[in-house]
Amino acid sequence: MIWMQDVAYTDYIYWQETNSFINGVASSSQNIELFFDKKVDRDSSLVIYDGKQVDLSHDHIYIDVQKEGVTQLVYILKDVDGYALEQGEKSILLDTTIPDVVVKVKNHNIMDVLPLENKETIHVEILEENLKSVEVYLDDEKMDCEGKEFDIDVTSQNHTLSILCRDVAGNEVERKIDILPIVFPECELKDTLYTKENKMDLKFDGICEMPFYLKVYCGQDLCYSLDLENLDAITVDFTSNGTYTFVLEHKEYPQIKKALEGSIVYSNITPIITLQPSSKVSNEDVFIGLNWYVPYIKKAYVDVELDGIKDRHPFNEEICLKAVENKDLFYKVFAYARDAFGNEVSDMVIVRIDKRAPSTSLYLNNEQVLDKKIIKKLPEFEFLIDDNRANMRIEYYINGVLMDMDIEKVFNRMIKDDVLKVKTYTYDALSNFEIKEYEFMFSPDKKIEMVSKSEQILRSDEVATFERIWSVNEKNELVLEKNTKVLTSKLKPKIHYVRKKNKVQIFSKDQIESCFVNGKKIAIQKDVLGHDFVEISLKKSKTTIEVKAKNDSGVTTIKKSEIKKPILKKSFLKQLWIWIQRVFKL
C-alpha cells in the first residue's frame, strides 16, 4: 500500500481536507492522484517527484510510485500573478509487505503450535520498521504488550495466543498459536540398573497416548530410536558394553524432550584377577602384585593366611610377606572380587619363605663327629645334608694351611701330630648357608700300610697315573715303599684315507667300529699287521663316507667325507672331431 503525508487510510481511499495547497490520494494501483487549491496556477508552479518534473497540464495528475520505501515529492506553488503560495516537500512511502512476527521459545521457532509441558516464556519479535500497532490476546484476554520485542508467560492451562500487527501503510498480520499441553509417561526405571542380559523391557505407568520416540544412548552416542506411541512397555537391546540412558522425544516437535531418571549398565566382560608374587619360593620378603580388571566393582579384598590366621587387605594396599629368621613359612594369599553384575572372580597363590640354613653332619666310620677326634689312617668321611638340593664346598687345612686338594692327597702329606681341619660351606637353593668346622689329630699306628693313587697330566695327549704304597716304621714315620707310574694317551684316534684311481682305502691304528658308504654299512677287514681297514670302489659321481674309530682309552672320533669321481679328459683327436662337427654343422 502507498502512504503519503496528510493522507489517511481506511478500508477505502478518501479525500481529506488539509490546509495545504497540494494534497493527494493513493489508490490500490500504486499511484497517487494530486489535487491543488484553486488559487494555484499550475502553469507557473513546479512539482518534482523522485528527481523528475511532473507534467501539470492534464486535468488529472497521477504519480506512479514504483520504488519500495520512501521517495520525495518537491513542489513550488504560485498564483496567477506569479507570487509564491507554498513551497516544500512531502515523503511518500510504498510498503507492500505485511509485518513479520517471530515467536520463539528457548531459541526454537514456534509456527502454529506450542507444545508445552508445564509453563514457558514466549519471546515475540516483530520485524517491521513502520509498525503502527500491536494487539496480543491470550485466551481472548488482551495482554499489555508494547514495542517490537516483548515476552509473554504461558502455562499448560492456556489454549491460544493471538498477535495482531498493523503498519502505517495499512498492512496487517495475525499470528495465531495453539498451545498443546504435553504429558510425558512415567517410566518405572528410577535408578541405575546393572545387567548381563543383552536385552530388557522398559515399563511405563500407562499407555503412552502421545506420539513419542524413545531415544536410546550409549554414553554420548545415539544408538537407535523406538516408537513408544500406544505402548506401555518396550524392549531395549544392548549392542555394546556401557551405560545406557533414555530420552523421550516428541515425534512432531523434537525440541520437546525429556530424559528418563534411571540408566542401565550392560556388560558381558568377565572380570579378571591375577596374583603375581615376586617369588613363590624365597628366603627374603616377598611382594604380592595384583593385576585385576573388574569394571563396576562392588566388593574386593585380599586375604593373607599364615598358620590359620587370616589378615584382610584392600586391593589398593601393597602386600609384603615377611621372612622370619630360622623359619620355614607357608603363606596362602587369596584375592576375591564381585562386580555389580553378580560376577565373582578369585585367585590364590601359596608362597614359601624359607630362611632356615641347611643342616649338615659329618660321619667318620659311621659315627657322627661331634668333638675333636684322633685319626690313625685315611679317614672315610661321609657328609649328610638334610636338603637334597643343597650344595656343599669342603676345605681342608693342615696345621692352619689351606690344602687345595682332595682328602686322599691331603692325608698323604700328614705326619704324626698334624692337625687336620675340615671346613664345610653349604648353600641351599634359596641361598641360605651354613658353615661348620671339624678338627682331627693324626696319630698313626705302627706297621700300618697305606695306599694312595693320584693322576698328573704331562702333555695334552698323556695322563700319568701314580700308585703309592706307604708304611709306618718303628720310629713312627711314614715310608714310601712303592711308587708305580702308568702313562695313558688321551689323543683322539686318527682315520687315514688313501686314494688310488677309482678306489679309496681307509685305515686306522685304532679300532674302526663302523663304516657307512652312502648310508650303507660296509664290512671291516684287517691287514697283515692286524689293523682295521676298508676298501671302497667309487662307482657314483659323488660318494658319502662316514667312519667311526675308538682307541684304547675309550675316546672315539667320527670322520665324514664326500668324494667325487674324477672326470676323464677327452683325447685330442676326439675334441678335434667335435669341433669340426660344430663348424661345418655335420
mmCIF file of N, CA and C in Angstrom, residues 298-395:
data_model
loop_
_atom_site.group_PDB
_atom_site.id
_atom_site.type_symbol
_atom_site.label_atom_id
_atom_site.label_comp_id
_atom_site.label_asym_id
_atom_site.label_seq_id
_atom_site.Cartn_x
_atom_site.Cartn_y
_atom_site.Cartn_z
ATOM 1 N N LYS A 298 32.029 -54.059 43.189
ATOM 2 C CA LYS A 298 31.192 -53.879 44.368
ATOM 3 C C LYS A 298 31.906 -54.309 45.654
ATOM 4 N N LYS A 299 32.655 -55.407 45.561
ATOM 5 C CA LYS A 299 33.335 -55.910 46.752
ATOM 6 C C LYS A 299 34.654 -56.521 46.316
ATOM 7 N N ALA A 300 35.707 -56.241 47.073
ATOM 8 C CA ALA A 300 37.021 -56.784 46.729
ATOM 9 C C ALA A 300 37.903 -56.790 47.967
ATOM 10 N N TYR A 301 38.714 -57.847 48.098
ATOM 11 C CA TYR A 301 39.657 -57.921 49.220
ATOM 12 C C TYR A 301 40.723 -58.962 48.907
ATOM 13 N N VAL A 302 41.809 -58.912 49.688
ATOM 14 C CA VAL A 302 42.894 -59.897 49.604
ATOM 15 C C VAL A 302 43.130 -60.428 51.011
ATOM 16 N N ASP A 303 43.036 -61.756 51.177
ATOM 17 C CA ASP A 303 43.290 -62.409 52.464
ATOM 18 C C ASP A 303 44.681 -63.032 52.448
ATOM 19 N N VAL A 304 45.446 -62.764 53.520
ATOM 20 C CA VAL A 304 46.761 -63.386 53.700
ATOM 21 C C VAL A 304 46.660 -64.292 54.925
ATOM 22 N N GLU A 305 46.842 -65.602 54.714
ATOM 23 C CA GLU A 305 46.697 -66.569 55.794
ATOM 24 C C GLU A 305 48.059 -67.168 56.132
ATOM 25 N N LEU A 306 48.386 -67.174 57.422
ATOM 26 C CA LEU A 306 49.620 -67.774 57.926
ATOM 27 C C LEU A 306 49.296 -68.517 59.217
ATOM 28 N N ASP A 307 49.580 -69.810 59.227
ATOM 29 C CA ASP A 307 49.314 -70.656 60.403
ATOM 30 C C ASP A 307 47.857 -70.551 60.843
ATOM 31 N N GLY A 308 46.918 -70.513 59.876
ATOM 32 C CA GLY A 308 45.492 -70.494 60.187
ATOM 33 C C GLY A 308 44.938 -69.135 60.557
ATOM 34 N N ILE A 309 45.758 -68.103 60.587
ATOM 35 C CA ILE A 309 45.301 -66.757 60.941
ATOM 36 C C ILE A 309 45.237 -65.918 59.667
ATOM 37 N N LYS A 310 44.059 -65.305 59.428
ATOM 38 C CA LYS A 310 43.844 -64.517 58.222
ATOM 39 C C LYS A 310 43.948 -63.030 58.530
ATOM 40 N N ASP A 311 44.512 -62.331 57.555
ATOM 41 C CA ASP A 311 44.627 -60.871 57.639
ATOM 42 C C ASP A 311 44.101 -60.306 56.327
ATOM 43 N N ARG A 312 43.060 -59.448 56.399
ATOM 44 C CA ARG A 312 42.392 -58.953 55.189
ATOM 45 C C ARG A 312 42.954 -57.585 54.776
ATOM 46 N N HIS A 313 43.106 -57.399 53.439
ATOM 47 C CA HIS A 313 43.661 -56.161 52.897
ATOM 48 C C HIS A 313 42.802 -55.699 51.726
ATOM 49 N N PRO A 314 42.719 -54.374 51.492
ATOM 50 C CA PRO A 314 42.046 -53.881 50.279
ATOM 51 C C PRO A 314 42.935 -54.044 49.053
ATOM 52 N N PHE A 315 42.314 -53.882 47.879
ATOM 53 C CA PHE A 315 43.045 -54.086 46.624
ATOM 54 C C PHE A 315 44.184 -53.088 46.448
ATOM 55 N N ASN A 316 43.985 -51.879 46.921
ATOM 56 C CA ASN A 316 44.977 -50.835 46.646
ATOM 57 C C ASN A 316 46.128 -50.823 47.652
ATOM 58 N N GLU A 317 46.173 -51.789 48.549
ATOM 59 C CA GLU A 317 47.229 -51.830 49.554
ATOM 60 C C GLU A 317 48.376 -52.731 49.093
ATOM 61 N N GLU A 318 49.612 -52.267 49.298
ATOM 62 C CA GLU A 318 50.775 -53.082 48.952
ATOM 63 C C GLU A 318 50.921 -54.198 49.991
ATOM 64 N N ILE A 319 51.075 -55.419 49.501
ATOM 65 C CA ILE A 319 51.146 -56.582 50.382
ATOM 66 C C ILE A 319 52.563 -57.127 50.361
ATOM 67 N N CYS A 320 53.145 -57.236 51.567
ATOM 68 C CA CYS A 320 54.505 -57.762 51.711
ATOM 69 C C CYS A 320 54.471 -58.939 52.679
ATOM 70 N N LEU A 321 54.939 -60.096 52.211
ATOM 71 C CA LEU A 321 55.029 -61.286 53.054
ATOM 72 C C LEU A 321 56.418 -61.311 53.670
ATOM 73 N N LYS A 322 56.483 -61.301 54.989
ATOM 74 C CA LYS A 322 57.744 -61.140 55.703
ATOM 75 C C LYS A 322 58.463 -62.485 55.894
ATOM 76 N N ALA A 323 59.775 -62.424 55.733
ATOM 77 C CA ALA A 323 60.626 -63.570 56.059
ATOM 78 C C ALA A 323 61.018 -63.483 57.530
ATOM 79 N N VAL A 324 61.068 -64.656 58.214
ATOM 80 C CA VAL A 324 61.420 -64.708 59.646
ATOM 81 C C VAL A 324 62.652 -65.597 59.787
ATOM 82 N N GLU A 325 63.628 -65.091 60.523
ATOM 83 C CA GLU A 325 64.886 -65.808 60.700
ATOM 84 C C GLU A 325 64.630 -67.202 61.268
ATOM 85 N N ASN A 326 65.300 -68.213 60.642
ATOM 86 C CA ASN A 326 65.233 -69.611 61.082
ATOM 87 C C ASN A 326 63.812 -70.175 61.043
ATOM 88 N N LYS A 327 62.987 -69.646 60.136
ATOM 89 C CA LYS A 327 61.611 -70.131 59.998
ATOM 90 C C LYS A 327 61.352 -70.530 58.549
ATOM 91 N N ASP A 328 60.572 -71.583 58.402
ATOM 92 C CA ASP A 328 60.096 -72.008 57.091
ATOM 93 C C ASP A 328 58.593 -71.775 57.072
ATOM 94 N N LEU A 329 58.143 -70.704 56.384
ATOM 95 C CA LEU A 329 56.760 -70.256 56.441
ATOM 96 C C LEU A 329 56.056 -70.511 55.121
ATOM 97 N N PHE A 330 54.772 -70.868 55.230
ATOM 98 C CA PHE A 330 53.931 -71.045 54.053
ATOM 99 C C PHE A 330 52.777 -70.041 54.134
ATOM 100 N N TYR A 331 52.770 -69.053 53.244
ATOM 101 C CA TYR A 331 51.701 -68.058 53.177
ATOM 102 C C TYR A 331 50.698 -68.473 52.099
ATOM 103 N N LYS A 332 49.406 -68.360 52.445
ATOM 104 C CA LYS A 332 48.347 -68.572 51.463
ATOM 105 C C LYS A 332 47.662 -67.234 51.216
ATOM 106 N N VAL A 333 47.742 -66.757 49.966
ATOM 107 C CA VAL A 333 47.181 -65.458 49.593
ATOM 108 C C VAL A 333 45.982 -65.701 48.689
ATOM 109 N N PHE A 334 44.827 -65.106 49.067
ATOM 110 C CA PHE A 334 43.579 -65.317 48.345
ATOM 111 C C PHE A 334 42.976 -63.960 48.005
ATOM 112 N N ALA A 335 42.705 -63.726 46.716
ATOM 113 C CA ALA A 335 42.095 -62.475 46.255
ATOM 114 C C ALA A 335 40.691 -62.767 45.734
ATOM 115 N N TYR A 336 39.745 -61.869 46.043
ATOM 116 C CA TYR A 336 38.341 -62.067 45.668
ATOM 117 C C TYR A 336 37.742 -60.728 45.243
ATOM 118 N N ALA A 337 36.855 -60.784 44.237
ATOM 119 C CA ALA A 337 36.134 -59.581 43.808
ATOM 120 C C ALA A 337 34.773 -59.977 43.256
ATOM 121 N N ARG A 338 33.801 -59.084 43.447
ATOM 122 C CA ARG A 338 32.463 -59.249 42.885
ATOM 123 C C ARG A 338 32.050 -57.920 42.277
ATOM 124 N N ASP A 339 31.500 -57.964 41.040
ATOM 125 C CA ASP A 339 31.087 -56.719 40.396
ATOM 126 C C ASP A 339 29.586 -56.508 40.554
ATOM 127 N N ALA A 340 29.107 -55.396 39.995
ATOM 128 C CA ALA A 340 27.699 -55.037 40.144
ATOM 129 C C ALA A 340 26.776 -55.970 39.373
ATOM 130 N N PHE A 341 27.311 -56.787 38.482
ATOM 131 C CA PHE A 341 26.504 -57.709 37.689
ATOM 132 C C PHE A 341 26.380 -59.076 38.347
ATOM 133 N N GLY A 342 27.020 -59.259 39.507
ATOM 134 C CA GLY A 342 26.976 -60.544 40.198
ATOM 135 C C GLY A 342 28.089 -61.489 39.807
ATOM 136 N N ASN A 343 28.992 -61.069 38.925
ATOM 137 C CA ASN A 343 30.140 -61.907 38.571
ATOM 138 C C ASN A 343 31.117 -61.967 39.731
ATOM 139 N N GLU A 344 31.620 -63.181 40.003
ATOM 140 C CA GLU A 344 32.611 -63.370 41.060
ATOM 141 C C GLU A 344 33.885 -63.951 40.460
ATOM 142 N N VAL A 345 35.018 -63.503 40.937
ATOM 143 C CA VAL A 345 36.293 -63.968 40.434
ATOM 144 C C VAL A 345 37.278 -63.995 41.593
ATOM 145 N N SER A 346 38.217 -64.967 41.557
ATOM 146 C CA SER A 346 39.180 -65.097 42.646
ATOM 147 C C SER A 346 40.464 -65.723 42.113
ATOM 148 N N ASP A 347 41.505 -65.629 42.922
ATOM 149 C CA ASP A 347 42.785 -66.249 42.593
ATOM 150 C C ASP A 347 43.501 -66.542 43.910
ATOM 151 N N MET A 348 44.304 -67.594 43.904
ATOM 152 C CA MET A 348 45.019 -67.975 45.113
ATOM 153 C C MET A 348 46.440 -68.396 44.745
ATOM 154 N N VAL A 349 47.370 -68.088 45.632
ATOM 155 C CA VAL A 349 48.757 -68.486 45.434
ATOM 156 C C VAL A 349 49.351 -68.820 46.803
ATOM 157 N N ILE A 350 50.216 -69.830 46.836
ATOM 158 C CA ILE A 350 50.913 -70.218 48.063
ATOM 159 C C ILE A 350 52.384 -69.860 47.898
ATOM 160 N N VAL A 351 52.909 -69.141 48.872
ATOM 161 C CA VAL A 351 54.292 -68.659 48.832
ATOM 162 C C VAL A 351 55.046 -69.267 50.018
ATOM 163 N N ARG A 352 56.183 -69.845 49.706
ATOM 164 C CA ARG A 352 57.038 -70.396 50.764
ATOM 165 C C ARG A 352 58.226 -69.463 50.977
ATOM 166 N N ILE A 353 58.424 -69.040 52.219
ATOM 167 C CA ILE A 353 59.584 -68.214 52.576
ATOM 168 C C ILE A 353 60.391 -68.995 53.609
ATOM 169 N N ASP A 354 61.485 -69.558 53.155
ATOM 170 C CA ASP A 354 62.317 -70.432 53.987
ATOM 171 C C ASP A 354 63.623 -69.703 54.302
ATOM 172 N N LYS A 355 63.773 -69.307 55.542
ATOM 173 C CA LYS A 355 65.001 -68.624 55.960
ATOM 174 C C LYS A 355 65.804 -69.508 56.927
ATOM 175 N N ARG A 356 65.652 -70.837 56.796
ATOM 176 C CA ARG A 356 66.431 -71.770 57.612
ATOM 177 C C ARG A 356 67.685 -72.188 56.850
ATOM 178 N N ALA A 357 68.797 -72.178 57.534
ATOM 179 C CA ALA A 357 70.042 -72.641 56.914
ATOM 180 C C ALA A 357 70.012 -74.163 56.812
ATOM 181 N N PRO A 358 70.652 -74.748 55.780
ATOM 182 C CA PRO A 358 70.690 -76.214 55.697
ATOM 183 C C PRO A 358 71.476 -76.806 56.862
ATOM 184 N N SER A 359 71.090 -78.000 57.276
ATOM 185 C CA SER A 359 71.749 -78.675 58.400
ATOM 186 C C SER A 359 72.582 -79.840 57.866
ATOM 187 N N THR A 360 73.865 -79.874 58.269
ATOM 188 C CA THR A 360 74.772 -80.924 57.792
ATOM 189 C C THR A 360 75.390 -81.652 58.972
ATOM 190 N N SER A 361 75.856 -82.864 58.702
ATOM 191 C CA SER A 361 76.544 -83.677 59.719
ATOM 192 C C SER A 361 77.697 -84.407 59.047
ATOM 193 N N LEU A 362 78.749 -84.654 59.826
ATOM 194 C CA LEU A 362 79.906 -85.385 59.333
ATOM 195 C C LEU A 362 80.027 -86.691 60.123
ATOM 196 N N TYR A 363 80.125 -87.786 59.358
ATOM 197 C CA TYR A 363 80.275 -89.097 59.982
ATOM 198 C C TYR A 363 81.642 -89.659 59.603
ATOM 199 N N LEU A 364 82.296 -90.235 60.608
ATOM 200 C CA LEU A 364 83.584 -90.905 60.408
ATOM 201 C C LEU A 364 83.424 -92.356 60.853
ATOM 202 N N ASN A 365 83.566 -93.231 59.869
ATOM 203 C CA ASN A 365 83.377 -94.659 60.152
ATOM 204 C C ASN A 365 82.022 -94.912 60.805
ATOM 205 N N ASN A 366 80.978 -94.316 60.182
ATOM 206 C CA ASN A 366 79.583 -94.468 60.620
ATOM 207 C C ASN A 366 79.310 -93.876 61.986
ATOM 208 N N GLU A 367 80.196 -93.032 62.487
ATOM 209 C CA GLU A 367 79.995 -92.389 63.784
ATOM 210 C C GLU A 367 80.026 -90.874 63.571
ATOM 211 N N GLN A 368 79.003 -90.183 64.079
ATOM 212 C CA GLN A 368 78.912 -88.741 63.880
ATOM 213 C C GLN A 368 80.024 -88.029 64.635
ATOM 214 N N VAL A 369 80.646 -87.093 63.970
ATOM 215 C CA VAL A 369 81.742 -86.322 64.568
ATOM 216 C C VAL A 369 81.137 -85.135 65.306
ATOM 217 N N LEU A 370 81.346 -85.123 66.625
ATOM 218 C CA LEU A 370 80.850 -84.023 67.451
ATOM 219 C C LEU A 370 81.990 -83.238 68.088
ATOM 220 N N ASP A 371 83.060 -83.906 68.422
ATOM 221 C CA ASP A 371 84.205 -83.258 69.058
ATOM 222 C C ASP A 371 85.460 -83.539 68.240
ATOM 223 N N LYS A 372 86.565 -83.018 68.718
ATOM 224 C CA LYS A 372 87.850 -83.257 68.075
ATOM 225 C C LYS A 372 88.204 -84.747 68.203
ATOM 226 N N LYS A 373 88.654 -85.353 67.054
ATOM 227 C CA LYS A 373 88.946 -86.782 67.044
ATOM 228 C C LYS A 373 90.372 -87.032 66.600
ATOM 229 N N ILE A 374 90.840 -88.236 66.939
ATOM 230 C CA ILE A 374 92.170 -88.697 66.535
ATOM 231 C C ILE A 374 91.993 -89.721 65.429
ATOM 232 N N ILE A 375 92.713 -89.539 64.316
ATOM 233 C CA ILE A 375 92.653 -90.486 63.212
ATOM 234 C C ILE A 375 93.994 -91.195 63.084
ATOM 235 N N LYS A 376 93.964 -92.475 62.699
ATOM 236 C CA LYS A 376 95.164 -93.289 62.591
ATOM 237 C C LYS A 376 95.445 -93.707 61.152
ATOM 238 N N LYS A 377 94.443 -93.578 60.270
ATOM 239 C CA LYS A 377 94.622 -93.936 58.871
ATOM 240 C C LYS A 377 93.729 -93.019 58.028
ATOM 241 N N LEU A 378 93.792 -93.249 56.715
ATOM 242 C CA LEU A 378 93.000 -92.403 55.820
ATOM 243 C C LEU A 378 91.526 -92.472 56.222
ATOM 244 N N PRO A 379 90.937 -91.324 56.592
ATOM 245 C CA PRO A 379 89.552 -91.357 57.085
ATOM 246 C C PRO A 379 88.557 -91.527 55.925
ATOM 247 N N GLU A 380 87.479 -92.169 56.234
ATOM 248 C CA GLU A 380 86.368 -92.299 55.284
ATOM 249 C C GLU A 380 85.240 -91.376 55.750
ATOM 250 N N PHE A 381 85.271 -90.125 55.221
ATOM 251 C CA PHE A 381 84.287 -89.122 55.614
ATOM 252 C C PHE A 381 82.969 -89.328 54.864
ATOM 253 N N GLU A 382 81.855 -89.127 55.564
ATOM 254 C CA GLU A 382 80.526 -89.154 54.962
ATOM 255 C C GLU A 382 79.759 -87.918 55.442
ATOM 256 N N PHE A 383 79.425 -87.055 54.510
ATOM 257 C CA PHE A 383 78.701 -85.818 54.826
ATOM 258 C C PHE A 383 77.214 -86.008 54.510
ATOM 259 N N LEU A 384 76.379 -85.734 55.475
ATOM 260 C CA LEU A 384 74.930 -85.838 55.315
ATOM 261 C C LEU A 384 74.315 -84.433 55.341
ATOM 262 N N ILE A 385 73.383 -84.150 54.360
ATOM 263 C CA ILE A 385 72.715 -82.849 54.246
ATOM 264 C C ILE A 385 71.209 -83.090 54.284
ATOM 265 N N ASP A 386 70.503 -82.296 55.088
ATOM 266 C CA ASP A 386 69.052 -82.505 55.218
ATOM 267 C C ASP A 386 68.275 -82.012 53.997
ATOM 268 N N ASP A 387 68.922 -81.291 53.072
ATOM 269 C CA ASP A 387 68.260 -80.781 51.869
ATOM 270 C C ASP A 387 69.004 -81.339 50.660
ATOM 271 N N ASN A 388 68.319 -82.174 49.878
ATOM 272 C CA ASN A 388 68.997 -82.799 48.743
ATOM 273 C C ASN A 388 69.274 -81.824 47.601
ATOM 274 N N ARG A 389 68.726 -80.590 47.706
ATOM 275 C CA ARG A 389 69.018 -79.595 46.678
ATOM 276 C C ARG A 389 70.167 -78.679 47.081
ATOM 277 N N ALA A 390 70.725 -78.890 48.270
ATOM 278 C CA ALA A 390 71.814 -78.033 48.744
ATOM 279 C C ALA A 390 73.146 -78.494 48.161
ATOM 280 N N ASN A 391 74.084 -77.565 48.090
ATOM 281 C CA ASN A 391 75.433 -77.829 47.590
ATOM 282 C C ASN A 391 76.445 -77.543 48.694
ATOM 283 N N MET A 392 77.465 -78.416 48.770
ATOM 284 C CA MET A 392 78.475 -78.266 49.826
ATOM 285 C C MET A 392 79.854 -78.081 49.195
ATOM 286 N N ARG A 393 80.606 -77.145 49.747
ATOM 287 C CA ARG A 393 82.007 -76.959 49.383
ATOM 288 C C ARG A 393 82.857 -77.268 50.611
ATOM 289 N N ILE A 394 83.929 -78.082 50.409
ATOM 290 C CA ILE A 394 84.744 -78.551 51.545
ATOM 291 C C ILE A 394 86.160 -78.014 51.386
ATOM 292 N N GLU A 395 86.708 -77.518 52.507
ATOM 293 C CA GLU A 395 88.095 -77.057 52.546
ATOM 294 C C GLU A 395 88.859 -77.856 53.601
#
